[in-house]
Tab-separated table of C-alpha atoms in Angstrom:
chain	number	residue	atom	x	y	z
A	13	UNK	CA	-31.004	-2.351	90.608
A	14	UNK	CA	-33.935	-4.892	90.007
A	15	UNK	CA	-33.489	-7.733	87.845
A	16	UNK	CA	-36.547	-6.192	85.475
A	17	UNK	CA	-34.292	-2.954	85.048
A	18	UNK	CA	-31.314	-4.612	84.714
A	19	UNK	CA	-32.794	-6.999	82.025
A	20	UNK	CA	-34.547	-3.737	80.152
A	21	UNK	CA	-31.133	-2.512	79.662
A	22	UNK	CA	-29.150	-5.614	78.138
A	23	UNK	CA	-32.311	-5.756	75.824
A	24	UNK	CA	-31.833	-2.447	75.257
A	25	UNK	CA	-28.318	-2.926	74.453
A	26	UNK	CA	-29.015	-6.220	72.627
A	27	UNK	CA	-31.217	-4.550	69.923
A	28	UNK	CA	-28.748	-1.479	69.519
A	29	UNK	CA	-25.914	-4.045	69.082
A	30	UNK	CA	-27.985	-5.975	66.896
A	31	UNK	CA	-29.286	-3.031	64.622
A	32	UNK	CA	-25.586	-1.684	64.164
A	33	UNK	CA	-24.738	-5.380	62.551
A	34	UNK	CA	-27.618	-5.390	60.908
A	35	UNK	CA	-26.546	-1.805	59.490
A	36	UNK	CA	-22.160	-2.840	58.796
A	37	UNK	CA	-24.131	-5.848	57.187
A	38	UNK	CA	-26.029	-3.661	54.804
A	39	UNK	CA	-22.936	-1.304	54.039
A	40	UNK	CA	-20.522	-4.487	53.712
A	41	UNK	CA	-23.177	-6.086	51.081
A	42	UNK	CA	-23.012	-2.095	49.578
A	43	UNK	CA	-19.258	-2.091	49.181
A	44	UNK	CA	-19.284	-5.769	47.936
A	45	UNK	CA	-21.618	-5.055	45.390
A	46	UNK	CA	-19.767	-1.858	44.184
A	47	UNK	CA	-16.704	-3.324	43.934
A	48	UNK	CA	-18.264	-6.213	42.461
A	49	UNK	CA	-19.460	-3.862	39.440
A	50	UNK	CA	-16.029	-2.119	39.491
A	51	UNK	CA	-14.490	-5.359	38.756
A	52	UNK	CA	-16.943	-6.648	35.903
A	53	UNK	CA	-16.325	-3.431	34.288
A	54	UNK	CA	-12.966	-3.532	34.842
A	55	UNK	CA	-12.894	-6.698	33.322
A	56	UNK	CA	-14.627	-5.701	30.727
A	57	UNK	CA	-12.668	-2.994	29.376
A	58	UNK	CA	-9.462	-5.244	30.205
A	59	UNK	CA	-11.382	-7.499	27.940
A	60	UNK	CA	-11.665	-4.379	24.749
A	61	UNK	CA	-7.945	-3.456	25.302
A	62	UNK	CA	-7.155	-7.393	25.317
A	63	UNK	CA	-9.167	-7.888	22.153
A	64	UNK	CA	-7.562	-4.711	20.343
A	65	UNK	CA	-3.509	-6.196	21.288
A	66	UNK	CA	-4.855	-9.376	20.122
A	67	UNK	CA	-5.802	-7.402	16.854
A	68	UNK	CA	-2.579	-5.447	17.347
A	69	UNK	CA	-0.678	-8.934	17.668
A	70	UNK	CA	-2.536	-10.247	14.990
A	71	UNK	CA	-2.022	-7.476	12.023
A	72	UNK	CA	1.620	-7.542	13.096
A	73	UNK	CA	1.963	-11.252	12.392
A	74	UNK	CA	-0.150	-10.903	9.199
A	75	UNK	CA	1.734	-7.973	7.872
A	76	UNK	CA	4.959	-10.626	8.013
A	77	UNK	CA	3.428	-13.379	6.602
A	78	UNK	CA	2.079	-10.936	3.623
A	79	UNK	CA	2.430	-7.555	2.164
A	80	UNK	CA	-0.687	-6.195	3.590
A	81	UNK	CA	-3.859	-5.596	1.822
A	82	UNK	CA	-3.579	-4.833	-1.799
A	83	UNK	CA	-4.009	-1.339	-2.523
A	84	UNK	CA	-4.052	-0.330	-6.134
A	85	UNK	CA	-2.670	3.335	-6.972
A	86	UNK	CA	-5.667	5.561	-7.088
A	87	UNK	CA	-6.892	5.899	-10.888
A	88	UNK	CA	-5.580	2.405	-11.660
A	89	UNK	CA	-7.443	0.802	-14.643
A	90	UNK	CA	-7.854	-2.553	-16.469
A	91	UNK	CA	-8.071	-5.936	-15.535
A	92	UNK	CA	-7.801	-6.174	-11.318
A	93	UNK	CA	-6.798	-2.427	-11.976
A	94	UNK	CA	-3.184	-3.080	-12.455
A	95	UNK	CA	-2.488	-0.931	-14.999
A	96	UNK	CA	-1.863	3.022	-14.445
A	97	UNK	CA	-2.379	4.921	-17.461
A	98	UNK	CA	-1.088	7.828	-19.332
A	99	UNK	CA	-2.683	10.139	-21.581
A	100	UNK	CA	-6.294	10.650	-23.076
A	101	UNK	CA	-8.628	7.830	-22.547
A	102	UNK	CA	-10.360	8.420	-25.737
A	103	UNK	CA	-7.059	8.210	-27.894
A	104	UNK	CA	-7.383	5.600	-30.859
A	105	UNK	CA	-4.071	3.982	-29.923
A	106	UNK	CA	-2.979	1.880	-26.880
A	107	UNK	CA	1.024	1.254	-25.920
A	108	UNK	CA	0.869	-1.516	-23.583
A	109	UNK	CA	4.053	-1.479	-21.807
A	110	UNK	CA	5.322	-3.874	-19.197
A	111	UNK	CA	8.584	-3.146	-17.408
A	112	UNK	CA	11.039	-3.062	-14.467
A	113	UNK	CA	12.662	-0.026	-13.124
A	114	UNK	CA	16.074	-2.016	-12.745
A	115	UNK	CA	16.036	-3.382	-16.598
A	116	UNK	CA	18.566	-2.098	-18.938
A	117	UNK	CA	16.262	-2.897	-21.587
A	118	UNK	CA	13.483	-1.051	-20.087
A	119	UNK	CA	15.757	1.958	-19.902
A	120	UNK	CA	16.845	2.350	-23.661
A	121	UNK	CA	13.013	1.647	-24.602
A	122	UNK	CA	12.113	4.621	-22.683
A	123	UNK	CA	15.162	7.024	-23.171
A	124	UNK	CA	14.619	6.209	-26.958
A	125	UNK	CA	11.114	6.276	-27.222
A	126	UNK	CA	10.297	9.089	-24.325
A	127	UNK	CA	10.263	11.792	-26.389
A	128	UNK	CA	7.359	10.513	-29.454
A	129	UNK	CA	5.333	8.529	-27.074
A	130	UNK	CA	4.964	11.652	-25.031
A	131	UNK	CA	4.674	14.035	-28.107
A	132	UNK	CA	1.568	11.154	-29.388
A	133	UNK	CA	-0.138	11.442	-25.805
A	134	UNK	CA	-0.073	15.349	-25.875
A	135	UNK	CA	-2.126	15.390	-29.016
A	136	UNK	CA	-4.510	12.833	-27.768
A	137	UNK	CA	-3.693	10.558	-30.590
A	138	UNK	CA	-1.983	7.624	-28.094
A	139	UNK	CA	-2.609	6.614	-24.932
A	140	UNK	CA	-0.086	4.483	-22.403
A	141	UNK	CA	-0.862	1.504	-19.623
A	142	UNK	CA	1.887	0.726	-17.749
A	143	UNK	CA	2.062	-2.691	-15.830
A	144	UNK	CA	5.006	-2.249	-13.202
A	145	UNK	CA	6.783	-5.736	-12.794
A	146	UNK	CA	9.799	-7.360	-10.754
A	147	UNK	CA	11.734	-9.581	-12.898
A	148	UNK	CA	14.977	-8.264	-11.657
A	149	UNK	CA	14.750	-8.504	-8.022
A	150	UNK	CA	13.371	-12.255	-9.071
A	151	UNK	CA	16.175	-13.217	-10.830
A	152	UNK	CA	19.341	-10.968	-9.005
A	153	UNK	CA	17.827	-10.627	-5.894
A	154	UNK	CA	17.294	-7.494	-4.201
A	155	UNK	CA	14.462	-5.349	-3.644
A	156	UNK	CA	14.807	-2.136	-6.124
A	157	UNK	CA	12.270	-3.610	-8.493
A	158	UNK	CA	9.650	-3.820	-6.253
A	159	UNK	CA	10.644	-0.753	-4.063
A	160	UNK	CA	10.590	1.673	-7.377
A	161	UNK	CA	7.377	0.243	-8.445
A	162	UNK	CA	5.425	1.233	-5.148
A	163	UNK	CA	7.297	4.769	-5.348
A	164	UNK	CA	6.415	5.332	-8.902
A	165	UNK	CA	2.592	4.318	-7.877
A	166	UNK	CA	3.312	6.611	-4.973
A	167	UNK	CA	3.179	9.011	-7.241
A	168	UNK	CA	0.387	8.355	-9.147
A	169	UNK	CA	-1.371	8.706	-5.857
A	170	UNK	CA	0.324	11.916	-6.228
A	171	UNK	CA	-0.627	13.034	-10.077
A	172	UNK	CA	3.096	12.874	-10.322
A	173	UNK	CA	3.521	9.319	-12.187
A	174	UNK	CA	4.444	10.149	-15.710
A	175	UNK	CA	7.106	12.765	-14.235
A	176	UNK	CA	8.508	10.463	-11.586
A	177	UNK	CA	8.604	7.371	-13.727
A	178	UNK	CA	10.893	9.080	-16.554
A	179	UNK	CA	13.317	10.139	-13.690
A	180	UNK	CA	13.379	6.494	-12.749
A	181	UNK	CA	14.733	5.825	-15.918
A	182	UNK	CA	16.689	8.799	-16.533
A	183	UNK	CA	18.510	8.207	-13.147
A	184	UNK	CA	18.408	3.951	-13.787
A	185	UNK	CA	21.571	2.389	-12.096
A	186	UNK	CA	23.040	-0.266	-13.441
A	187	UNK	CA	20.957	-3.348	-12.551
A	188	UNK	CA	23.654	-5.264	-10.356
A	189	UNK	CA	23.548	-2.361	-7.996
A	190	UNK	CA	20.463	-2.303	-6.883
A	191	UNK	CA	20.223	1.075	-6.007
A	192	UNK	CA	16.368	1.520	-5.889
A	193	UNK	CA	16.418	-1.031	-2.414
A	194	UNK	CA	17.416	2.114	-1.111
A	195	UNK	CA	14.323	4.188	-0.641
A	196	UNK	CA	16.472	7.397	0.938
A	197	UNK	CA	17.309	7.186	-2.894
A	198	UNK	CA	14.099	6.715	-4.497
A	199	UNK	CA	13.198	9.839	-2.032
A	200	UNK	CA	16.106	11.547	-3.391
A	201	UNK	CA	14.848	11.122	-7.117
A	202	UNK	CA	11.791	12.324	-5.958
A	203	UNK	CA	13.000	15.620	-5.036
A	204	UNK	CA	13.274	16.401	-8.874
A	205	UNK	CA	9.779	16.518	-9.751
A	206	UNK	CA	7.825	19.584	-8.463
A	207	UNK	CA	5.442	18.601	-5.527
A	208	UNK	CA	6.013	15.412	-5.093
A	209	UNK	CA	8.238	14.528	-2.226
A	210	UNK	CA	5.146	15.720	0.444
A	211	UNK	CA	5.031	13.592	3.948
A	212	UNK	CA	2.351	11.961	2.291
A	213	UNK	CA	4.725	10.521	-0.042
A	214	UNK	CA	7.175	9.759	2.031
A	215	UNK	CA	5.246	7.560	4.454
A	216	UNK	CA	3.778	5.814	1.248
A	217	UNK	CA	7.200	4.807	0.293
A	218	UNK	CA	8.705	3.904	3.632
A	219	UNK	CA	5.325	2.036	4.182
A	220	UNK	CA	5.384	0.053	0.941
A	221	UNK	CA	2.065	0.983	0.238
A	222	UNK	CA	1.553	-0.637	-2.910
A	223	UNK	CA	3.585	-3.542	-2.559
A	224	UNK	CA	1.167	-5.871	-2.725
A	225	UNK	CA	-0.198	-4.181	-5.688
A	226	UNK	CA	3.442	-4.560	-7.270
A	227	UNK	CA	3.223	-8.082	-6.221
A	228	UNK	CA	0.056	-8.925	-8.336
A	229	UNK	CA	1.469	-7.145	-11.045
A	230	UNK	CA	3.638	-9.595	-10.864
A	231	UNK	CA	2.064	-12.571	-10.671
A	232	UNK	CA	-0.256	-11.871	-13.702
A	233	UNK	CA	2.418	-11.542	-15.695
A	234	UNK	CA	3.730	-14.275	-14.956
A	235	UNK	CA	0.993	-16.280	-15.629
A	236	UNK	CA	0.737	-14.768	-19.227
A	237	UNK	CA	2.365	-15.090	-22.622
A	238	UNK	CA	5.262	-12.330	-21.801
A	239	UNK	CA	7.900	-13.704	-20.322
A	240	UNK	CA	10.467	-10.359	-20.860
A	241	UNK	CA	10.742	-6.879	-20.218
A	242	UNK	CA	10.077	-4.754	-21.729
A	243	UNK	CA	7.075	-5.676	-23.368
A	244	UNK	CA	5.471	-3.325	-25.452
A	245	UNK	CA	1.876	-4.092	-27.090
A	246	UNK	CA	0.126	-1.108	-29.873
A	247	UNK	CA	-3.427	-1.952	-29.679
A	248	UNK	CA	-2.867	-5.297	-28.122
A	249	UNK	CA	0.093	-6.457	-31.043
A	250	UNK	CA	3.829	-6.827	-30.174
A	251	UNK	CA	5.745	-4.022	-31.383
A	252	UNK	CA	9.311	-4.048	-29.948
A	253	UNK	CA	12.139	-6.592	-29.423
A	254	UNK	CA	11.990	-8.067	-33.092
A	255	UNK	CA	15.831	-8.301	-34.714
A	256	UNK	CA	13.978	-8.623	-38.243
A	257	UNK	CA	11.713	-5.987	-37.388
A	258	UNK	CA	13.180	-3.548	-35.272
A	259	UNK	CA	10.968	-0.334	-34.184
A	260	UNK	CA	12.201	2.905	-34.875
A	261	UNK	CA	10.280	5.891	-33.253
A	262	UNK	CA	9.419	7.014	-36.917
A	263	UNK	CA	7.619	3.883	-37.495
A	264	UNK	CA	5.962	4.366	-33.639
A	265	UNK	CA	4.194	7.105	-35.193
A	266	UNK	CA	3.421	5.854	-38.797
A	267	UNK	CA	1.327	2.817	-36.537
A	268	UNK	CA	-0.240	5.479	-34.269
A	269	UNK	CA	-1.216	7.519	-37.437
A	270	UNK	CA	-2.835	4.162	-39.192
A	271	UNK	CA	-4.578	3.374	-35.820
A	272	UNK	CA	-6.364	6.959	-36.430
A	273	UNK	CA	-7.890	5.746	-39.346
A	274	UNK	CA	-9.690	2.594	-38.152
């Protein structure tokens, strides 16, 4: 073989050789690339799950430092809609009532007085706002007050309040107990008004939906002139808890009847 054959082939050989690395350096720069972009989007949906457990982490830690956001029960009215009211809007008379599901007192207002303030709203002639308060669990500890509140505005999410919140206090344990910190009991009450004790309701109870709600009850009422429950106001005026005056459900309706004629 001549040494011009012989040096045709290793060029021969040398530009094959050097056009197959040229090639694996093409296809390595391919694969690098692609798994380049693999990894950036990788990354970057690492990066959206990361950011939602942050969130995840976040809420949780929130939720125990507070009560969650506060949620008033749907067709809530008044100031910071923390009343929930009862009857025709149009009636002439307001009873203002602030209570607590555990108080005695609030009990014998409303086993007394159930019957006429209920007979006054079904002829349009009164209408009731109820502000839902924790004095009890404030002063005995517990968690009944604030549990029953959130299951009575439960209800109102419902359309079930007025029915719900007389079983409350037809069903009241005595207020040592502390019966309503059990919700399986609150559930239980439930069970007695027609309707009511849905999934929906459930979770709203378990959940302590409107617990923060309860909890700014609260805290205006605190910050006002009332400093018991129950306080109950007819058109704005004190009407119940004076010795020298005591309220009789006859006179309830005498004051309703003079409120029709202003």
């Amino acid at each position: 073989m001549s040494q011009k054959n012989s040096d045709g082939k290793r060029s021969a050989r040398e530009r094959l050789q050097e056009q197959r690395r040229l090639e694996e350096s093409r296809a390595k720069r391919k694969r690098t690339l692609i798994a380049a972009a693999v990894v950036v989007a990788v990354l970057a949906a690492g990066g959206g799950i990361a950011a939602l457990v942050a969130g995840s982490h976040s809420a949780k830690d929130n939720k125990r430092q507070t009560a969650g956001p506060l949620l008033a029960p749907q067709g809530a009215t008044g100031t910071e809609n923390l009343a929930i009211p009862v009857g025709v809007p149009a009636a002439k008379a307001t009873l203002t009532v602030y209570e607590d599901f555990r108080c005695p007192g609030c009990g014998q207002f409303e086993n007394v007085y159930r019957d006429t303030v209920h007979d006054l709203e079904n002829k349009g002639q009164l209408k009731a706002e109820y502000h839902l308060v924790t004095l009890i669990d404030k002063n005995l500890g517990g968690s009944g007050s604030v549990n029953a509140a959130n299951a009575a505005a439960c209800a109102q999410d419902a359309g079930k309040f007025l029915a719900y919140h007389d079983e409350l206090y037809k069903n009241q344990p005595p207020e040592t107990q502390d019966a309503y910190g059990k919700k399986s009991r609150l559930l239980e009450l439930a069970g007695k008004v027609e309707g009511l004790n849905t999934s929906t309701f459930q979770q709203c109870v378990e959940n302590g939906t409107h617990d923060s709600w309860v909890k700014k009850s609260q805290e205006t009422f605190s910050k006002s002139q009332y400093r018991a429950t129950p306080t109950v106001l007819l058109n704005g005026k004190s009407i119940y808890g004076d010795p020298a005056n005591p309220l009789t459900p006859q006179k309830l309706r005498d004051m309703v009847a003079e409120a029709q004629k202003g």
